[in-house]
Short mmCIF file of C-alpha atoms and ligand atoms in Angstrom, two decimals:
data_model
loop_
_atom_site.label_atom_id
_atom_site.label_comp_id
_atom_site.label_asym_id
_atom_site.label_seq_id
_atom_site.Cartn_x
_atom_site.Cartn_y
_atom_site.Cartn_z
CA UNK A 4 -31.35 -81.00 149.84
CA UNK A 5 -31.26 -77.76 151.58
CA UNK A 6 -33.44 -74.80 150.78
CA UNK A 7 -32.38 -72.97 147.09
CA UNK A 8 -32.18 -69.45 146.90
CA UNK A 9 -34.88 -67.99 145.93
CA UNK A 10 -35.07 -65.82 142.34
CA UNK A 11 -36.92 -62.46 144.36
CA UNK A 12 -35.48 -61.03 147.68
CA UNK A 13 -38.33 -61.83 150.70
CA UNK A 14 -40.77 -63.59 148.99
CA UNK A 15 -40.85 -66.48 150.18
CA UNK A 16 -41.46 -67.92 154.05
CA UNK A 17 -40.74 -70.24 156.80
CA UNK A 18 -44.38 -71.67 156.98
CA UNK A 19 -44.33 -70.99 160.93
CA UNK A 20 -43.91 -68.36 162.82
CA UNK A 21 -43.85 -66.95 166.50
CA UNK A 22 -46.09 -64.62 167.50
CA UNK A 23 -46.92 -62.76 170.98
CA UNK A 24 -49.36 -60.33 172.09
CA UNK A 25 -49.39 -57.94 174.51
CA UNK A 26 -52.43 -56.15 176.22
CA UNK A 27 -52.14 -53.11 178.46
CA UNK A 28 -48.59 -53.94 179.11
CA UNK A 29 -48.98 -57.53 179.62
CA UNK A 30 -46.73 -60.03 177.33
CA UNK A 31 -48.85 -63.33 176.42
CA UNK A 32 -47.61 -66.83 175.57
CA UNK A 33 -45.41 -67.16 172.83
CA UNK A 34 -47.72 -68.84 169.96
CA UNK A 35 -47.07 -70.45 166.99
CA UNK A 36 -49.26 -70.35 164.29
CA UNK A 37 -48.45 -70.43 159.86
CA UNK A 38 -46.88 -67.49 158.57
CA UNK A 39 -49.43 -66.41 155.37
CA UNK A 40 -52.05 -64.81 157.38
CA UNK A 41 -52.59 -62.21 160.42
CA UNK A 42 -56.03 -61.88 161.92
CA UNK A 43 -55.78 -58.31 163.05
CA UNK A 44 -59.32 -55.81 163.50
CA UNK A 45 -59.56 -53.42 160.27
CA UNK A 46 -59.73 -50.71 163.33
CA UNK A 47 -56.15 -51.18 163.94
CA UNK A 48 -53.71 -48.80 165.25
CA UNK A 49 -51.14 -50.21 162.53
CA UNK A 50 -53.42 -49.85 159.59
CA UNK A 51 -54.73 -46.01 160.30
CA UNK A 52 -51.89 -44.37 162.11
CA UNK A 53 -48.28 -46.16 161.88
CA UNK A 54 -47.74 -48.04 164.70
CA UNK A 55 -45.21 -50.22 163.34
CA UNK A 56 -41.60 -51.13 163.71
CA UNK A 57 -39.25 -53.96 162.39
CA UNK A 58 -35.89 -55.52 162.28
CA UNK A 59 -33.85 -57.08 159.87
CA UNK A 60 -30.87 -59.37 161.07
CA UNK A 61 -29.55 -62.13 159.06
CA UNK A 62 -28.61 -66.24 159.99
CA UNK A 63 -25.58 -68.15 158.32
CA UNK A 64 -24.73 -71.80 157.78
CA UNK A 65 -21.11 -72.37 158.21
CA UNK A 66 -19.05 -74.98 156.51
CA UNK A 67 -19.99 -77.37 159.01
CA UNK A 68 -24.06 -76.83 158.62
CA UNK A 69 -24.54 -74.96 162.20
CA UNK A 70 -26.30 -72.28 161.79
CA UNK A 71 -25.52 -68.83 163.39
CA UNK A 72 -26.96 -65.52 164.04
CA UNK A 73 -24.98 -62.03 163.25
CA UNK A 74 -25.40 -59.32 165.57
CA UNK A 75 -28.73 -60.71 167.57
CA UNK A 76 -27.93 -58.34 170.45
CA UNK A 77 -27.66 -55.36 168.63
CA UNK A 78 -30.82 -56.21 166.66
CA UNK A 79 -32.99 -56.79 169.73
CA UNK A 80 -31.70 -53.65 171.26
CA UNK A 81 -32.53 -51.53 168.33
CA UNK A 82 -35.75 -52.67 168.35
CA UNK A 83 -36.45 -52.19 171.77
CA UNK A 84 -35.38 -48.23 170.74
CA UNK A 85 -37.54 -48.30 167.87
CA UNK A 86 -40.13 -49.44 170.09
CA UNK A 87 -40.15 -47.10 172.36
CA UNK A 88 -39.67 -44.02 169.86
CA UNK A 89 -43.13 -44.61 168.68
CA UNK A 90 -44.67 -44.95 171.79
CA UNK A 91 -45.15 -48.84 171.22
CA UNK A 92 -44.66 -51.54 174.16
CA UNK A 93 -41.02 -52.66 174.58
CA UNK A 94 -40.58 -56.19 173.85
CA UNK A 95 -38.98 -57.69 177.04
CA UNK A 96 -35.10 -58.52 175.83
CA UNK A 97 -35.08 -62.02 176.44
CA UNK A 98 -38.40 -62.49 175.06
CA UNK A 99 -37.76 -60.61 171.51
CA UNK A 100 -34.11 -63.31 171.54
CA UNK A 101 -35.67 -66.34 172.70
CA UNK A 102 -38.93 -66.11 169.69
CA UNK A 103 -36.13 -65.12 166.99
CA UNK A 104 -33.60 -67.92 168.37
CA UNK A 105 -36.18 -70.77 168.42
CA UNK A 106 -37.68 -69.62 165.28
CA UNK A 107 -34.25 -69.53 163.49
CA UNK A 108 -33.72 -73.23 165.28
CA UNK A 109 -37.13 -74.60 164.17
CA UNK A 110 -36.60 -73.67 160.54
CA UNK A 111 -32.89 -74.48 160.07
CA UNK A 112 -33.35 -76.56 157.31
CA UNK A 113 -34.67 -73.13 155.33
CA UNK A 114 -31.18 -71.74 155.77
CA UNK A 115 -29.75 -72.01 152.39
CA UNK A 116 -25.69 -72.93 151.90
CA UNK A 117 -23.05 -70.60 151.72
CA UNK A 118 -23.34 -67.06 149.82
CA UNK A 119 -27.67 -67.11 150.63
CA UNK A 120 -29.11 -66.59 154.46
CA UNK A 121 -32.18 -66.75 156.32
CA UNK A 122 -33.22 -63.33 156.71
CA UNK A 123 -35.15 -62.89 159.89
CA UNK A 124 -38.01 -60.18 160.26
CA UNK A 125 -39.75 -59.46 163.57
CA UNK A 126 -42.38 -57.11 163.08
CA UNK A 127 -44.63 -55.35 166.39
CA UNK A 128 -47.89 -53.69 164.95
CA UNK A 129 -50.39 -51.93 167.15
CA UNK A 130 -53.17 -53.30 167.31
CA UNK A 131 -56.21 -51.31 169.21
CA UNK A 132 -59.57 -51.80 167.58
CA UNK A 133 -60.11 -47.82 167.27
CA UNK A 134 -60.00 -45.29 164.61
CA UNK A 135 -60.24 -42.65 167.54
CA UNK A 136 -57.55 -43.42 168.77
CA UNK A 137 -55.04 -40.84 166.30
CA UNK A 138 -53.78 -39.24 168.95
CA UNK A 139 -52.81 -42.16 171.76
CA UNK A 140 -50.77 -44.77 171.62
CA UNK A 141 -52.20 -48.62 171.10
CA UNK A 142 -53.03 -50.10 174.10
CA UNK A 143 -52.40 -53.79 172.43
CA UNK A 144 -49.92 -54.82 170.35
CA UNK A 145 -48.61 -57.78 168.35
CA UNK A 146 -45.05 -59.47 168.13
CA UNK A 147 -44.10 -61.43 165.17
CA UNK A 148 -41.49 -63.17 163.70
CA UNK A 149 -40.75 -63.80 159.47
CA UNK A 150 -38.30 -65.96 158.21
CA UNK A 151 -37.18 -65.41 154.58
CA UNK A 152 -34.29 -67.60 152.86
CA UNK A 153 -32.61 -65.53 150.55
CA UNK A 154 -30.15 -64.34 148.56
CA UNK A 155 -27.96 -61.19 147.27
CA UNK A 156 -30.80 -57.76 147.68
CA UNK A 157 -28.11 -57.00 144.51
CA UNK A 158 -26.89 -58.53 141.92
CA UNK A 159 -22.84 -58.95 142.81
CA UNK A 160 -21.12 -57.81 139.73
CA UNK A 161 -23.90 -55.97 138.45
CA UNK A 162 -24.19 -52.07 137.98
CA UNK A 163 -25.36 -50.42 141.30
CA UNK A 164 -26.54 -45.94 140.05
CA UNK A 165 -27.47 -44.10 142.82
CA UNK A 166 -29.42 -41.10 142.02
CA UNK A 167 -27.48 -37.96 144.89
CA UNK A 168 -30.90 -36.06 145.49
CA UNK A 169 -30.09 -32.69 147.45
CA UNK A 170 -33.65 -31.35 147.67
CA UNK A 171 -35.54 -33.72 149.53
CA UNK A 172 -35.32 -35.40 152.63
CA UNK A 173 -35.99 -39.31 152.72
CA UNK A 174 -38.25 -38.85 156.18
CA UNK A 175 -38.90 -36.52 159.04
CA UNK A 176 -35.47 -35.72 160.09
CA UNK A 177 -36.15 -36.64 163.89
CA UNK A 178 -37.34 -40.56 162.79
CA UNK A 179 -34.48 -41.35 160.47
CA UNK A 180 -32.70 -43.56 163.32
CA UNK A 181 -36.41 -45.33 163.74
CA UNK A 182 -37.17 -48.40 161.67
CA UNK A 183 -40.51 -48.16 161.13
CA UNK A 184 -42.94 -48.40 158.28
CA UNK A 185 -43.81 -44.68 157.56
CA UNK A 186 -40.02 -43.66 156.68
CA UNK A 187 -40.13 -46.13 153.69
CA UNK A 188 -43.19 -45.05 152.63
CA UNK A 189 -41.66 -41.29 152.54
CA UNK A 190 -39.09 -42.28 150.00
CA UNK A 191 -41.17 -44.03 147.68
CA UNK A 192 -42.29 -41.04 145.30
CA UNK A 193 -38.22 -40.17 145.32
CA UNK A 194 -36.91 -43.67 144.90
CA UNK A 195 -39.54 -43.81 141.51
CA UNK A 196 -38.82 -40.45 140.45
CA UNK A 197 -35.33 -41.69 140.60
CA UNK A 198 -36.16 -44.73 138.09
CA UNK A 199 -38.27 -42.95 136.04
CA UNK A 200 -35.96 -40.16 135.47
CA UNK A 201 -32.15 -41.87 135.66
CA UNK A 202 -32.77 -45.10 135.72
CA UNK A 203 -31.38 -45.31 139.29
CA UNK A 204 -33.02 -47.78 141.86
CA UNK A 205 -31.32 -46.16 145.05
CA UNK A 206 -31.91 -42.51 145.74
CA UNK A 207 -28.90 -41.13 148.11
CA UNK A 208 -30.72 -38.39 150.79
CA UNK A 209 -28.48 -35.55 150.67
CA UNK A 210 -31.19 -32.58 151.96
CA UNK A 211 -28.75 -28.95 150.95
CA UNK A 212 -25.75 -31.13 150.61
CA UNK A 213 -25.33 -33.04 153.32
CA UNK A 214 -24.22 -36.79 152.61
CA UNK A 215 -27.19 -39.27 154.66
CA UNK A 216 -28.04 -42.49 153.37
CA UNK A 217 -30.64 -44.38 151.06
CA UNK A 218 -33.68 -45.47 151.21
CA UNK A 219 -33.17 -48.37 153.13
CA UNK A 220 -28.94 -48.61 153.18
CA UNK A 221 -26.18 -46.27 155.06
CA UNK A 222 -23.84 -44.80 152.98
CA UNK A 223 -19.39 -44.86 153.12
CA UNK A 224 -16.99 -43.12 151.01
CA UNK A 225 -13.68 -45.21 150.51
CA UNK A 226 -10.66 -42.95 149.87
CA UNK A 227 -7.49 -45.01 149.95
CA UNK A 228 -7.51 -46.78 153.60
CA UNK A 229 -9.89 -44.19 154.83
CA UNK A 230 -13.57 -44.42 155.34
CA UNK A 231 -15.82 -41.67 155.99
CA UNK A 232 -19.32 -41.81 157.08
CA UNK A 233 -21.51 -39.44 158.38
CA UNK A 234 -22.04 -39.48 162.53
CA UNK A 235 -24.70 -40.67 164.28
CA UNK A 236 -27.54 -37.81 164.45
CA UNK A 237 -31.57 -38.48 164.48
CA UNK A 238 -31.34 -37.74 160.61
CA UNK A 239 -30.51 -41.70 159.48
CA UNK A 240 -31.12 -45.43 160.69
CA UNK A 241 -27.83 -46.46 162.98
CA UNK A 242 -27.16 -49.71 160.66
CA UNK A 243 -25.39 -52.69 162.36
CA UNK A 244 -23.57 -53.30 159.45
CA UNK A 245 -22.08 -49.53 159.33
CA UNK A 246 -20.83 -50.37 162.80
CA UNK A 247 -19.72 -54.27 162.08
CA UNK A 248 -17.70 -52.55 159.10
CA UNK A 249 -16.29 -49.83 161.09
CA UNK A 250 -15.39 -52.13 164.02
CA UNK A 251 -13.48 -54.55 161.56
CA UNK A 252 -11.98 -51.83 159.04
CA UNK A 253 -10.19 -50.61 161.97
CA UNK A 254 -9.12 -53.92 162.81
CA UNK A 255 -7.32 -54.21 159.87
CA UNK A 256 -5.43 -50.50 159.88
CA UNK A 257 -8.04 -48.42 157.53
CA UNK A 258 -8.99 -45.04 159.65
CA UNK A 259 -12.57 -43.96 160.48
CA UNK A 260 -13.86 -40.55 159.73
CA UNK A 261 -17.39 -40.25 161.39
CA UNK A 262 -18.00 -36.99 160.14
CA UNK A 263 -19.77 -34.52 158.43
CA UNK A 264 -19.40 -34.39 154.13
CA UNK A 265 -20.78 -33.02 151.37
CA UNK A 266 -21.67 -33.56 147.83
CA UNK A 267 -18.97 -31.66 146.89
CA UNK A 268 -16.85 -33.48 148.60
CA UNK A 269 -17.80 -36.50 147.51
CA UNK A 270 -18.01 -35.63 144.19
CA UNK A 271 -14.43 -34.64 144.49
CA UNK A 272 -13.21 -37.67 146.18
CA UNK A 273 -14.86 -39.85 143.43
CA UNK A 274 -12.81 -38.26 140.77
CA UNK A 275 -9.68 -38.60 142.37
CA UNK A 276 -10.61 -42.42 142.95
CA UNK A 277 -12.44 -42.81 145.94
CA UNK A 278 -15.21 -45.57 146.37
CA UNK A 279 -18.16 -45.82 147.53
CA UNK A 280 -20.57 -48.72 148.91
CA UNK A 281 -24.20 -48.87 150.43
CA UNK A 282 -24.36 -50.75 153.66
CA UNK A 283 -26.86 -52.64 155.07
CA UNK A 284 -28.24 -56.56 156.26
CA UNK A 285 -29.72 -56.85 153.01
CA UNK A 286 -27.39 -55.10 150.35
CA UNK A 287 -24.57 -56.79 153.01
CA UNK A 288 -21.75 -53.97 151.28
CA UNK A 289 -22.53 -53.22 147.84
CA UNK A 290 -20.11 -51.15 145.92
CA UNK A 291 -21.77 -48.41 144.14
CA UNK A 292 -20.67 -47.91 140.17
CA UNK A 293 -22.39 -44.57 139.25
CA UNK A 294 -23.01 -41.73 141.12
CA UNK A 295 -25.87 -39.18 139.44
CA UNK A 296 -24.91 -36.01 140.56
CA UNK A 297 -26.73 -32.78 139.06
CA UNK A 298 -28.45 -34.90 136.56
CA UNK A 299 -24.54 -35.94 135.06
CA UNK A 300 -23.09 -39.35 135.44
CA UNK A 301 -20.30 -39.74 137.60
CA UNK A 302 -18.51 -42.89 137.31
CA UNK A 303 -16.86 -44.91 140.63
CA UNK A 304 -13.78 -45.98 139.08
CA UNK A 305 -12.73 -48.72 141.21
CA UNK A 306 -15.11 -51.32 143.31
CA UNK A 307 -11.83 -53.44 144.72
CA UNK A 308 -11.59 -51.73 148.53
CA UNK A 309 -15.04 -52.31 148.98
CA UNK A 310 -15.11 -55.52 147.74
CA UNK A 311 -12.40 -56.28 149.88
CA UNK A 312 -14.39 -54.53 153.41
CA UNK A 313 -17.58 -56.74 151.50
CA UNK A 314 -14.92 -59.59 152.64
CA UNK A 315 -14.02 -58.93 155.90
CA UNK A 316 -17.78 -59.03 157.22
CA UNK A 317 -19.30 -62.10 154.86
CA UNK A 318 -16.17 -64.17 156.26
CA UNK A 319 -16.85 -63.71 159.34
CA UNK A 320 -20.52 -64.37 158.91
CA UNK A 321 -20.04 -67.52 157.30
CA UNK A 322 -17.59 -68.38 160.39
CA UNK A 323 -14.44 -68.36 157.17
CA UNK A 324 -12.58 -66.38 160.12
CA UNK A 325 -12.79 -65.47 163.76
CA UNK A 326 -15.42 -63.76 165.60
CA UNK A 327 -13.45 -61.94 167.34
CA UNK A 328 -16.18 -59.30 168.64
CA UNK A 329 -18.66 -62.13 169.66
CA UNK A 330 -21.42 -61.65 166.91
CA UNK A 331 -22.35 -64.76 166.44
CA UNK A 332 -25.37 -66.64 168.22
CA UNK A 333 -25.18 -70.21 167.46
CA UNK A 334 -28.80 -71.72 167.33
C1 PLP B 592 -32.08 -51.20 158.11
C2 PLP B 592 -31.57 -49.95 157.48
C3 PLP B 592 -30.22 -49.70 157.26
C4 PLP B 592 -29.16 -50.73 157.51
O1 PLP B 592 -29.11 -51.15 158.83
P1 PLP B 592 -28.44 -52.57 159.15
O2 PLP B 592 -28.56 -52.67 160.61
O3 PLP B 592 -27.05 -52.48 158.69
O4 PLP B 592 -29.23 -53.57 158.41
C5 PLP B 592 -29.84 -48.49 156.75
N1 PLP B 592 -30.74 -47.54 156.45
C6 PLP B 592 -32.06 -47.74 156.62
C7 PLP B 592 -33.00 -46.66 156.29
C8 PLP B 592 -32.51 -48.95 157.13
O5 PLP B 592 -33.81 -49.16 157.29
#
């Protein structure tokens, strides 16, 4: 019997996990210790000022129960960026890909079967004993690894409103391609205004009109066999998915727009057809059903194009068709 799904997204654990620390620069030994508890020093870096950064890749089982990882490379590299951004020690490349890889190996049997993964977490906290230390980098660190079986971050089928907020920004615009903790945190009072108000658990950042992302997804309008997406600035987080869908929507004849759009736009677009879909390891491509624009509903007629792009990527994840682009690690 293999691993069931679990009812709530990333809550439960692989009970090991890898863990490294590094100290003025120096990488330890890779330990392994259980994965519901981290001694770390109240003092710490992490806890006081934000030194923290993660990733968020996924693993597959295939028909034939090997297990495989999508997009490791890009993942590690990220990180590495994300790392450095916040003035954090770079994990070396091969060590960041050999913990995740063995960890991933070691708890294969918590891959669940086809349309669930193992979603993998590594996590690198500062962690310096010293609450004077606001305005300086940690000098130590820590390296972890979480393993999460799960399944779909939403419902497939179900209704997906995004609240299109054009007064607030979802973080400092010059950390929006960083993934660490603090930008989430930003978007919270939004994202629950956003509930509270319209009953929408997704806010779309659109600061004066400009189309960015969610809180935690990247954003594509689907008009026809054209996508459009806004280009890579500072603003949002570079998803690997965005560029996995890009890659293979071109592959199969649709045309990329990386540009530039607004609300009005979009809002046009919608009511001549167009679809929409949040993109992301966790949502995978979720097609969105309601946009909230000005405080009026504004329904997404048609979810069949992006459940069609959803397609393309899951069937190559679950090695249904070829990797073409090499994303797959086998473990
Ligand atoms: C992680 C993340 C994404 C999606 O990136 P993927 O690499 O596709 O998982 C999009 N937006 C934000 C804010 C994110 O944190």
């Amino acid at each position: 019997m293999r691993t069931e799904i679990p009812a709530v997204f990333g809550s439960v654990f692989a009970p090991e996990m890898p863990i490294v620390y590094c100290e003025d620069g120096a990488w330890g030994e890779l330990q392994w210790q259980p994965s519901n508890e981290l001694k770390i020093h109240p003092a710490a870096h992490c806890l006081h000022y934000g030194s923290e950064i993660f990733e968020g890749m996924k693993a597959f089982r295939h028909e034939d129960g090997s297990v495989h990882i999508f997009r490791l490379d890009a993942g590690v590299e990220r990180m590495r960026k994300s790392a450095a951004a916040m003035s954090m020690p770079v994990p070396p490349v091969e060590l960041l890909k050999n913990m995740i890889v063995e960890a991933v190996r070691r708890a294969q049997e918590e891959v669940p079967d086809q349309r669930g993964a193992l979603y993998i977490r590594p996590a690198l906290i500062g962690t310096e004993p010293n609450i004077g230390s606001a305005g300086s980098p940690s000098k130590s660190a820590a390296l972890f690894v979480l393993l999460s079986p799960v399944g779909d971050y939403f419902k497939q089928g179900s209704e997906l409103r995004v609240l299109v907020e054009t007064d607030h920004l979802r973080c400092a615009p010059h950390m929006g391609s960083i993934k660490t903790g603090g930008n989430y945190a930003s978007a919270l009072y939004w994202t629950m205004q956003a509930l509270e108000k319209h009953h929408a658990k997704q806010v779309l950042f659109c600061p004066n009109g400009d189309v960015q992302e969610t809180g935690a997804s990247n954003f594509v309008l689907i008009d026809g066999k054209t996508l459009i997406t806004k280009p890579l600035t500072s603003e949002f987080l570079h998803g690997i998915t965005r560029s996995s869908l890009l890659t293979v929507a071109k592959d199969h004849g649709y045309s990329i727009e990386e540009r530039h759009f607004t609300v009005d736009e979009m809002k046009e677009r919608i009511a001549n057809g167009a679809e929409a879909l949040l993109s992301g390891t966790a949502a995978v491509l979720s097609p969105v059903t309601v946009l909230i624009i000005e405080g009026q509903d504004v329904a997404v007629k048609s979810q069949s194009e992006a459940l069609k792009l959803r397609s393309l990527i899951t069937d190559i994840q679950y090695g249904r068709s070829a990797d073409k682009h090499g994303w797959l690690t086998k473990v």
